[in-house]
Each structure stands twice: as structure tokens, then as C-alpha cells.
Coordinates of C-alpha atoms and ligand atoms in Angstrom, one line a residue:
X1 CA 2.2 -16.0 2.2
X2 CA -0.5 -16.3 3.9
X3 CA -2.2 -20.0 4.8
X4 CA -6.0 -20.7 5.3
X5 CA -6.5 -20.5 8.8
X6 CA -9.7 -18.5 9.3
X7 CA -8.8 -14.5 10.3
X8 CA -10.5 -13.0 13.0
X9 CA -9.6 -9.4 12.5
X10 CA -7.8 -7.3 9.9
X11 CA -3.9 -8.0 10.7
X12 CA -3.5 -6.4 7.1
X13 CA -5.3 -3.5 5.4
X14 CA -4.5 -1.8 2.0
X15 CA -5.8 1.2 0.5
X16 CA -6.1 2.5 -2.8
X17 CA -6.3 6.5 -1.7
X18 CA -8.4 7.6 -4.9
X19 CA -10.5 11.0 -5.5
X20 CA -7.9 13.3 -4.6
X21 CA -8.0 15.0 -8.0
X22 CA -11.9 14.7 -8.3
X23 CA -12.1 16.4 -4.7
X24 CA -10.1 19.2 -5.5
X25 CA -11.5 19.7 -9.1
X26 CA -15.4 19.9 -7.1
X27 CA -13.7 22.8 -5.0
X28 CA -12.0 24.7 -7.7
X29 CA -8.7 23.6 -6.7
X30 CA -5.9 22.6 -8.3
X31 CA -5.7 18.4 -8.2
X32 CA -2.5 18.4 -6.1
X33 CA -4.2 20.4 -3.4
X34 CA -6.1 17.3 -2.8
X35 CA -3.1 15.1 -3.1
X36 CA -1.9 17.6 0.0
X37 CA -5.4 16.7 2.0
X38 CA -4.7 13.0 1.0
X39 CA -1.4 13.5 3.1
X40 CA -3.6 14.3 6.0
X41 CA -6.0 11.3 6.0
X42 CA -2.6 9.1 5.7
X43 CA -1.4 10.5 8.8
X44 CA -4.5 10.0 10.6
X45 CA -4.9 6.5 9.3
X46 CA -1.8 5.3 10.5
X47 CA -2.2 7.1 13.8
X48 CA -5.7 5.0 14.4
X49 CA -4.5 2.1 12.8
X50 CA -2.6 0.1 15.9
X51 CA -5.7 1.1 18.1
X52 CA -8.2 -1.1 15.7
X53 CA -5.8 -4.2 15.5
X54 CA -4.5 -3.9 12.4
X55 CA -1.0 -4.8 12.6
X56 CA 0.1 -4.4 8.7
X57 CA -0.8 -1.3 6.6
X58 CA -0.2 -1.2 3.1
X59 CA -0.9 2.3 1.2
X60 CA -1.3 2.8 -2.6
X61 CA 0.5 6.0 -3.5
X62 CA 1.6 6.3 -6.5
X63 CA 1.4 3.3 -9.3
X64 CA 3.5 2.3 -12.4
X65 CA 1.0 4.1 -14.4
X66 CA 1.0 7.4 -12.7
X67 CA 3.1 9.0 -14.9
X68 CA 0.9 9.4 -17.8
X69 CA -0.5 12.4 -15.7
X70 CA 1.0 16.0 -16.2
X71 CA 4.1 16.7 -15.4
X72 CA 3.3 19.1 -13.0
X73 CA 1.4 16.9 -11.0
X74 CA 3.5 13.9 -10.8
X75 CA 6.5 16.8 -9.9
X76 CA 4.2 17.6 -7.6
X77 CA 3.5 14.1 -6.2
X78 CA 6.8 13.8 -5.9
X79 CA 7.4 16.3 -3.8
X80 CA 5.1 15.7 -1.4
X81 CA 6.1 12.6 -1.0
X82 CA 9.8 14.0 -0.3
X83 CA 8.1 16.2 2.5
X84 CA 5.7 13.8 3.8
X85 CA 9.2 11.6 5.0
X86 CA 11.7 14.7 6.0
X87 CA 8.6 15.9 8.3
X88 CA 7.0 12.6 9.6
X89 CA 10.0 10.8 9.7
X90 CA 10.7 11.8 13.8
X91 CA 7.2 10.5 14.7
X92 CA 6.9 7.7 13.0
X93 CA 9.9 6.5 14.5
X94 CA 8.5 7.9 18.2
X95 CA 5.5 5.6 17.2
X96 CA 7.4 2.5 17.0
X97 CA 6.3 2.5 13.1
X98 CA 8.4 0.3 10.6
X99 CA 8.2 1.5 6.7
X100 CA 9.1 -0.1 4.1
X101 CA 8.5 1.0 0.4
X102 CA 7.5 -1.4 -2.3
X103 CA 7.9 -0.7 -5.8
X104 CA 10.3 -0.1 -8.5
X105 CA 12.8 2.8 -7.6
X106 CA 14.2 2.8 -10.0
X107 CA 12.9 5.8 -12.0
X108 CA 12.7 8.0 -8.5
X109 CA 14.8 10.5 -8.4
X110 CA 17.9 10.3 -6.3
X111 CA 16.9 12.4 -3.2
X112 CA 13.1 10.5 -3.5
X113 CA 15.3 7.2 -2.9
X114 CA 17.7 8.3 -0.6
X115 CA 15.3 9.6 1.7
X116 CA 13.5 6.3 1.5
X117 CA 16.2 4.6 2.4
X118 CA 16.7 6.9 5.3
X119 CA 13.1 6.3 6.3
X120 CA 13.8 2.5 6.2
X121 CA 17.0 2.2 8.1
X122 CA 15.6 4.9 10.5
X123 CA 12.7 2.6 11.1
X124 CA 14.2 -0.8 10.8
X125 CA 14.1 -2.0 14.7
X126 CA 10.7 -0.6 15.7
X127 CA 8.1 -2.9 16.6
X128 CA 4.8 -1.3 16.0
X129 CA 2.8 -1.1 12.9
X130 CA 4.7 -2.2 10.1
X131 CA 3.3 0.6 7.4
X132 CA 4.1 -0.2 3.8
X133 CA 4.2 2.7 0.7
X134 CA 3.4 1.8 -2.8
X135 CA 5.5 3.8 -4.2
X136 CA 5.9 3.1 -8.3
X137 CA 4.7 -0.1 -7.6
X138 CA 2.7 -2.0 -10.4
X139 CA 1.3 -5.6 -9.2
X140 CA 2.2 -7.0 -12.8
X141 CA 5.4 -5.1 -12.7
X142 CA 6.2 -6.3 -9.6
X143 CA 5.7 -10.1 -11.0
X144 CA 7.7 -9.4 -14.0
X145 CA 10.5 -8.6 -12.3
X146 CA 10.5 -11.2 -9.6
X147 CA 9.5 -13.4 -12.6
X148 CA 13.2 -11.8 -13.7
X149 CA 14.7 -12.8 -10.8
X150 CA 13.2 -16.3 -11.0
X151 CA 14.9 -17.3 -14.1
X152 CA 18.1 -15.4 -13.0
X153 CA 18.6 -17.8 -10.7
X154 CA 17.5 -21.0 -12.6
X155 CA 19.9 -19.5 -15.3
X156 CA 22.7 -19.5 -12.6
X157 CA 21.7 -23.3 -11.0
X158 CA 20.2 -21.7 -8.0
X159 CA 17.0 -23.4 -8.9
X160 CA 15.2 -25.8 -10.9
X161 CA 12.3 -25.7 -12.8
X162 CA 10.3 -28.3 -9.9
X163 CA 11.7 -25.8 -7.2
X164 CA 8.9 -23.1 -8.6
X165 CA 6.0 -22.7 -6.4
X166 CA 3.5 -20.2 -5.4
X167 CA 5.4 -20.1 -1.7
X168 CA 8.6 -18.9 -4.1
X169 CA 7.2 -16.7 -6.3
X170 CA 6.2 -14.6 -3.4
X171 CA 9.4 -15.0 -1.7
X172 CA 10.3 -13.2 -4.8
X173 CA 7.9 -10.4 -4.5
X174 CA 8.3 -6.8 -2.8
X175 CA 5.7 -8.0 -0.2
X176 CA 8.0 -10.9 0.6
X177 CA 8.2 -10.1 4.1
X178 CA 4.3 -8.9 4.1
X179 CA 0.8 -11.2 5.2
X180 CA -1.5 -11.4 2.5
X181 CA -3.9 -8.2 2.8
X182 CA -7.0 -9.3 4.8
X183 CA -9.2 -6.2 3.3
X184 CA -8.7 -3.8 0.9
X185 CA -10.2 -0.4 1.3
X186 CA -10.5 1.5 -1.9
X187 CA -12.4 5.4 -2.0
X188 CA -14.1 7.4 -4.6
X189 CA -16.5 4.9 -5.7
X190 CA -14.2 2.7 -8.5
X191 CA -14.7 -0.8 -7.9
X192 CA -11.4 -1.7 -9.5
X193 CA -8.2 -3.0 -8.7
X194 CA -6.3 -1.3 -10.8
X195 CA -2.7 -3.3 -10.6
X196 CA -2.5 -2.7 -7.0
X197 CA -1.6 -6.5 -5.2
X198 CA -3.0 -8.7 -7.8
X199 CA -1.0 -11.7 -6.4
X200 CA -1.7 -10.9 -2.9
X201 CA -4.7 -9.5 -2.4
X202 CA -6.6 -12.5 -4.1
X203 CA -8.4 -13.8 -1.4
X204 CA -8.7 -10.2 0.3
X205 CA -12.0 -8.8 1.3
X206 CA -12.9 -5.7 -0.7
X207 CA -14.7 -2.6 0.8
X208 CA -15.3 0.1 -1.7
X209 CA -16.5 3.7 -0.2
X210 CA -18.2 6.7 -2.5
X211 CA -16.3 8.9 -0.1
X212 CA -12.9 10.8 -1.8
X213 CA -9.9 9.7 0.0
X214 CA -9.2 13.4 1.0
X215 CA -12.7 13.3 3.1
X216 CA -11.8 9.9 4.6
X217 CA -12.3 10.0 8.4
X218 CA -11.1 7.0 11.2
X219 CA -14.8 6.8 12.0
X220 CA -15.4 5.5 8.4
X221 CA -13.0 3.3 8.4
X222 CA -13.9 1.9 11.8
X223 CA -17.0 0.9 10.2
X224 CA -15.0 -0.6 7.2
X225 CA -13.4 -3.1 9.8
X226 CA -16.6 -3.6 11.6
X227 CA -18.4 -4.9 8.3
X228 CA -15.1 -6.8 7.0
X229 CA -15.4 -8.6 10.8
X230 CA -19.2 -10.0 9.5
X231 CA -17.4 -11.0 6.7
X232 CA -17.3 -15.2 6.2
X233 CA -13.8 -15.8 5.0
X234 CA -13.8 -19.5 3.4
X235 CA -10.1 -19.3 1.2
X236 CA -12.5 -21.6 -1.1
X237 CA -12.9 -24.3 1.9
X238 CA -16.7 -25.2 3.4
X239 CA -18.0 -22.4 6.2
X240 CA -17.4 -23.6 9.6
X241 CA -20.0 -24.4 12.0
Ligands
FPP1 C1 -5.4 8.8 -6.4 O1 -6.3 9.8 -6.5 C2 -4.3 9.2 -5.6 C3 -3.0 9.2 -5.9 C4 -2.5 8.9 -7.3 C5 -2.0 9.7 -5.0 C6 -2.1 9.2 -3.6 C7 -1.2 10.0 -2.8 C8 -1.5 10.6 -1.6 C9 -2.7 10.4 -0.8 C10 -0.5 11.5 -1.1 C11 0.2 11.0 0.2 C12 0.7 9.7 0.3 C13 1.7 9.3 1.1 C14 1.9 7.9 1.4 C15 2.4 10.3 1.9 P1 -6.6 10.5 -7.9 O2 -5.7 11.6 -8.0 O3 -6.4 9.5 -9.0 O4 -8.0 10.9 -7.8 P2 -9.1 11.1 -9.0 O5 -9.5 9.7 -9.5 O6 -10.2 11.9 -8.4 O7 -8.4 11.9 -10.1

């Protein structure tokens, strides 16, 4: 976890990718075909990303309470996530990207998890941006089950009670291995959270954008980074002179 040194620039960015639905419904379009623009924007993103200093890059793509939409588009969802790995798999790997997926797998379907893997082990060594998918991933569901883990291990003798701290809860988390988030991006004009890095994101900056994730441009987020940089970052302490 992150300590309270003062950041100078955005080693970590997240983004909650909303408005593909609501771009493709203002087009007469189904909502997946803006899921498939969304795919896009993520690739350009992650491109840009290494050229603006940000060394971590966290991306919200599909939540723990996803499901509740129609079958046909979380199918849908599904499989473009399926062909977003087998065809960017080879360049992410020629850009020195790492991936990792955070989230529960458990309810993905075989090939979904297996091609994750794939994408992980393929990725493992590189050096580069170290790009993170949110994939099923629910921030209280996330603490529940390291919460699980937690007392799994007390019950075992691993641990006692005093041993619990905020540095070993997130040792427990998915992000375990992650920076805090320096700034969270979210599109489309919600300025919510919704479940996405509650314990990490806490003393995050938040930029929220009107623009639909599917019309998000590098330029826009340059500016993003450019207003986060203004930004005075305390962590609670006194600003520095
Ligand atoms: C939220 O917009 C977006 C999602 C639930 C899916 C995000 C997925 C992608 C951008 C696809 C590609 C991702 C990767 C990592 C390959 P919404 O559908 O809730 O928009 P709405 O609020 O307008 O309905």
C-alpha cells in the first residue's frame, strides 16, 4: 500500500469505462456495439499510457454487478473480452505490457479463465506498463473474500488477532501487488464509485468527464493528468511550503 510521500505524477490511473451503452443507444445501435468502440479507446489508452508517465493502469471492465444486465449482452461482454486477449495478446507482449486480472473468476467461463491465464503467464517477465483488468471484480467482494482468507488463517494459527492491520488486509487483496491509484478517471458524467477500489482508491484524486468512454480520446485524458498534476495531494497531512 501506498505511504504518504507526496506524488508528483500519476504512477497509477484507473478507469471506470462508462457510456458505452448510452453511446450506442444515441446512435441507434445496439449497446454492445459500444462495448466494441470501448475496446478501441482501451487499446489506445494503453498505447499512450507509458508515454505520459503512468506506470500502473487499472481498467474497470466488467463489475460483480454486471450480470443483472441481459443475457445477451453480458454473452456478449464476454466475448469480447475472449477476443480482445486471443487478438492483442502478441502486442501487448511486443510492448513489454504485464496483465494481470483482478476479480473473482470464478463464475467465468472456462475458456474466459484459461485465456487469462494465458495472457498472465505470457506477460509475466515484461517490464513495461503493468496494465490491470477488472474483470468480475467487486471492491466489497474483493474485501469479503480476503476478509475470508484472513480468518482462514487465524483459524489455522497463521495469525493472530494483533497481527491484523491495514498493511495485511491489502496484502490480502487482488491489488496486493498494485500502488494505490493516484487518480481515477471515470466517463459519462456519473460521479460515483460504484464498488470499483473502495479500499484503494481512498485517497485517489477523482476526475469525472461528460464524455462516453467510447468517444474518449488520448488528448482528453492528457488534460486529465495535466489538471490531476495542479492537484494538492495532502494524505490528510498540512500542504507543504
Ligand atoms: C460501462 O458502460 C462499461 C462496461 C460495463 C463494460 C466496459 C467494457 C469495455 C470498455 C470493453 C473492453 C474492455 C477490455 C478491458 C477489453 P455502460 O454499458 O454501463 O454504459 P451506460 O451507462 O451508458 O449503459
Amino acid at each position: 500500500m501506498q505511504n504518504t510521500d507526496q506524488v508528483t505524477h500519476a504512477d497509477h490511473v484507473a478507469v471506470i469505462m462508462d457510456g458505452n451503452g448510452r453511446w450506442a443507444t444515441a446512435r441507434g445501435l445496439e449497446r454492445l456495439k459500444g462495448h466494441v468502440k470501448g475496446v478501441d479507446r482501451v487499446r489506445d489508452v494503453v498505447r499512450a499510457a507509458p508515454k505520459f508517465g503512468i506506470d500502473f493502469l487499472t481498467v474497470f471492465a466488467f463489475s460483480t454487478e454486471n450480470w443483472k444486465r441481459s443475457e445477451r449482452e453480458v454473452t456478449g461482454l464476454m466475448n469480447l473480452f475472449k477476443r480482445y486477449i486471443r487478438g492483442e495478446a502478441a502486442t501487448l507482449d511486443e510492448d513489454n505490457v504485464r496483465v494481470r486480472f483482478i476479480g473473482d473468476r470464478g463464475p467465468l467461463d472456462r475458456k474466459l479463465r484459461s485465456l487469462m491465464d494465458e495472457l498472465e503467464r505470457l506477460t509475466e517477465t515484461n517490464t513495461g506498463l503493468k496494465l490491470t483488468i477488472a474483470l468480475n471484480y467487486g471492491g466489497r467482494d474483493e474485501i469479503t473474500r480476503a476478509v475470508g482468507r484472513i480468518a482462514k488463517a487465524a483459524k489455522m494459527g497463521m495469525i493472530a488477532p494483533e497481527d491484523v492491520s491495514e498493511q495485511m488486509i491489502s496484502n490480502f487483496l487482488d491489488t496486493s501487488e498494485l500502488p494505490d491509484p493516484d487518480l481515477v478517471i471515470r466517463t459519462s458524467g456519473e460521479c460515483r464509485t460504484s464498488n470499483f477500489l473502495p479500499w484503494q482508491a481512498c485517497y485517489a484524486e477523482y476526475v469525472f468527464t461528460d464524455t462516453a468512454w467510447p468517444d474518449f480520446t488520448v488528448a482528453e485524458m492528457v488534460k486529465i493528468l495535466t489538471q490531476f498534476r495542479a492537484r494538492d495531494r495532502r494524505f490528510g497531512a498540512v500542504a507543504l511550503k
